[in-house]
XYZ file of C-alpha atoms in Angstrom:
92
model
C 112.554 106.914 88.534
C 111.570 103.753 90.395
C 108.155 103.297 91.765
C 109.288 102.885 95.460
C 111.394 106.113 95.240
C 108.254 108.162 95.066
C 106.783 106.481 98.214
C 109.979 107.128 100.192
C 109.868 110.757 99.048
C 106.167 111.038 100.127
C 106.904 109.511 103.545
C 109.720 111.952 104.047
C 107.450 114.799 103.179
C 104.823 113.628 105.679
C 107.338 113.293 108.424
C 108.568 116.817 107.614
C 105.012 118.233 107.586
C 104.378 116.475 111.013
C 107.431 117.983 112.503
C 106.467 121.412 111.147
C 103.245 121.220 112.938
C 104.730 119.894 116.234
C 107.579 122.443 116.387
C 105.634 125.429 117.523
C 104.019 123.456 120.283
C 106.995 121.539 121.630
C 109.474 124.435 121.541
C 107.900 126.485 124.329
C 107.604 123.266 126.448
C 111.118 122.364 126.095
C 112.366 125.906 126.415
C 110.354 126.770 129.541
C 111.114 123.391 131.235
C 114.745 124.495 131.453
C 113.811 127.790 133.060
C 111.628 126.078 135.590
C 114.297 123.444 136.449
C 116.956 126.202 136.867
C 114.739 128.169 139.215
C 113.941 125.325 141.222
C 117.679 124.404 141.569
C 118.533 128.014 142.449
C 115.823 128.499 145.068
C 116.965 125.354 146.946
C 120.506 126.880 147.007
C 121.842 124.090 144.967
C 123.532 124.024 141.715
C 121.315 124.202 138.669
C 120.251 120.936 137.412
C 121.407 121.906 133.908
C 125.035 122.339 135.208
C 125.038 118.868 136.778
C 127.610 116.519 135.131
C 124.772 113.940 134.823
C 122.605 116.266 132.840
C 124.415 115.833 129.474
C 124.185 111.919 129.227
C 120.494 112.393 130.045
C 119.824 114.866 127.382
C 121.835 112.693 124.893
C 119.781 109.574 125.819
C 116.600 111.460 124.852
C 117.902 113.358 121.776
C 119.840 110.808 120.042
C 116.934 108.172 119.760
C 114.646 111.091 118.837
C 116.950 112.105 116.053
C 117.338 108.722 114.837
C 113.408 108.087 114.942
C 112.790 111.347 113.171
C 115.553 110.528 110.646
C 117.177 113.923 111.019
C 119.440 115.269 108.520
C 122.787 116.792 109.417
C 124.912 119.188 107.599
C 127.457 117.452 105.312
C 129.514 120.482 104.752
C 132.193 120.989 107.569
C 131.646 124.812 107.298
C 127.836 124.436 108.137
C 128.584 122.220 110.997
C 131.023 124.801 112.303
C 128.319 127.449 112.016
C 125.987 125.289 114.063
C 128.633 124.535 116.717
C 129.553 128.373 116.956
C 125.857 129.338 117.377
C 125.478 126.532 120.140
C 128.382 128.146 121.979
C 127.013 131.502 121.783
C 123.721 130.355 123.271
C 125.405 128.815 126.278
């Protein structure tokens, strides 16, 4: 095993540990902000901000760089990818 391989593995483990610590804090913030935005949109008798055609590009503009920055790993097996896609559709 090369000496630098251990360093890369340690750095990956540190990033994962950091994400594990931040997830419980960030999840309620992101989840509740969608509810607040929808409530504001509905009380003003407009369409919900999340149903706007402009919402998806803004979300993608935030999540894609975050994913690249955190070096997220994605499923390699098409079956796992389909399971994730079906879960996402069910949540909509």
